[in-house]
Amino acid sequence: MTYTRFLAMIATSTVVMFGLMYLNTYALDHIFYC
């Protein structure tokens, strides 16, 4: 139970990290330099 929860947390954080990197490279000036 704990191991699957740990893997799910790692997978979620990885997906969020890739999503943020994609947003940073795709629309950097629109999001962070308003």
mmCIF file of C-alpha atoms in Angstrom:
data_model
loop_
_atom_site.group_PDB
_atom_site.id
_atom_site.type_symbol
_atom_site.label_atom_id
_atom_site.label_comp_id
_atom_site.label_asym_id
_atom_site.label_seq_id
_atom_site.Cartn_x
_atom_site.Cartn_y
_atom_site.Cartn_z
ATOM 1 C CA MET A 1 0.000 0.000 0.000
ATOM 2 C CA THR A 2 2.730 2.451 0.958
ATOM 3 C CA TYR A 3 4.924 1.514 -1.996
ATOM 4 C CA THR A 4 2.168 2.098 -4.562
ATOM 5 C CA ARG A 5 1.330 5.413 -2.909
ATOM 6 C CA PHE A 6 5.015 6.392 -3.087
ATOM 7 C CA LEU A 7 5.201 5.475 -6.791
ATOM 8 C CA ALA A 8 2.001 7.394 -7.499
ATOM 9 C CA MET A 9 3.413 10.470 -5.764
ATOM 10 C CA ILE A 10 6.643 10.252 -7.779
ATOM 11 C CA ALA A 11 4.722 9.805 -11.045
ATOM 12 C CA THR A 12 2.459 12.765 -10.277
ATOM 13 C CA SER A 13 5.367 15.040 -9.374
ATOM 14 C CA THR A 14 7.210 13.985 -12.542
ATOM 15 C CA VAL A 15 4.186 14.749 -14.727
ATOM 16 C CA VAL A 16 3.735 18.133 -13.028
ATOM 17 C CA MET A 17 7.432 18.915 -13.495
ATOM 18 C CA PHE A 18 7.291 18.086 -17.215
ATOM 19 C CA GLY A 19 4.110 20.136 -17.562
ATOM 20 C CA LEU A 20 5.746 23.141 -15.926
ATOM 21 C CA MET A 21 8.840 22.804 -18.116
ATOM 22 C CA TYR A 22 6.608 22.621 -21.198
ATOM 23 C CA LEU A 23 4.697 25.729 -20.120
ATOM 24 C CA ASN A 24 7.974 27.524 -19.377
ATOM 25 C CA THR A 25 9.400 26.814 -22.822
ATOM 26 C CA TYR A 26 6.106 27.349 -24.651
ATOM 27 C CA ALA A 27 4.714 30.541 -23.098
ATOM 28 C CA LEU A 28 7.413 31.916 -20.800
ATOM 29 C CA ASP A 29 6.866 35.628 -21.416
ATOM 30 C CA HIS A 30 3.060 35.336 -21.359
ATOM 31 C CA ILE A 31 2.946 33.614 -17.972
ATOM 32 C CA PHE A 32 5.833 34.981 -15.930
ATOM 33 C CA TYR A 33 6.397 38.445 -17.407
ATOM 34 C CA CYS A 34 2.929 39.942 -17.236
#
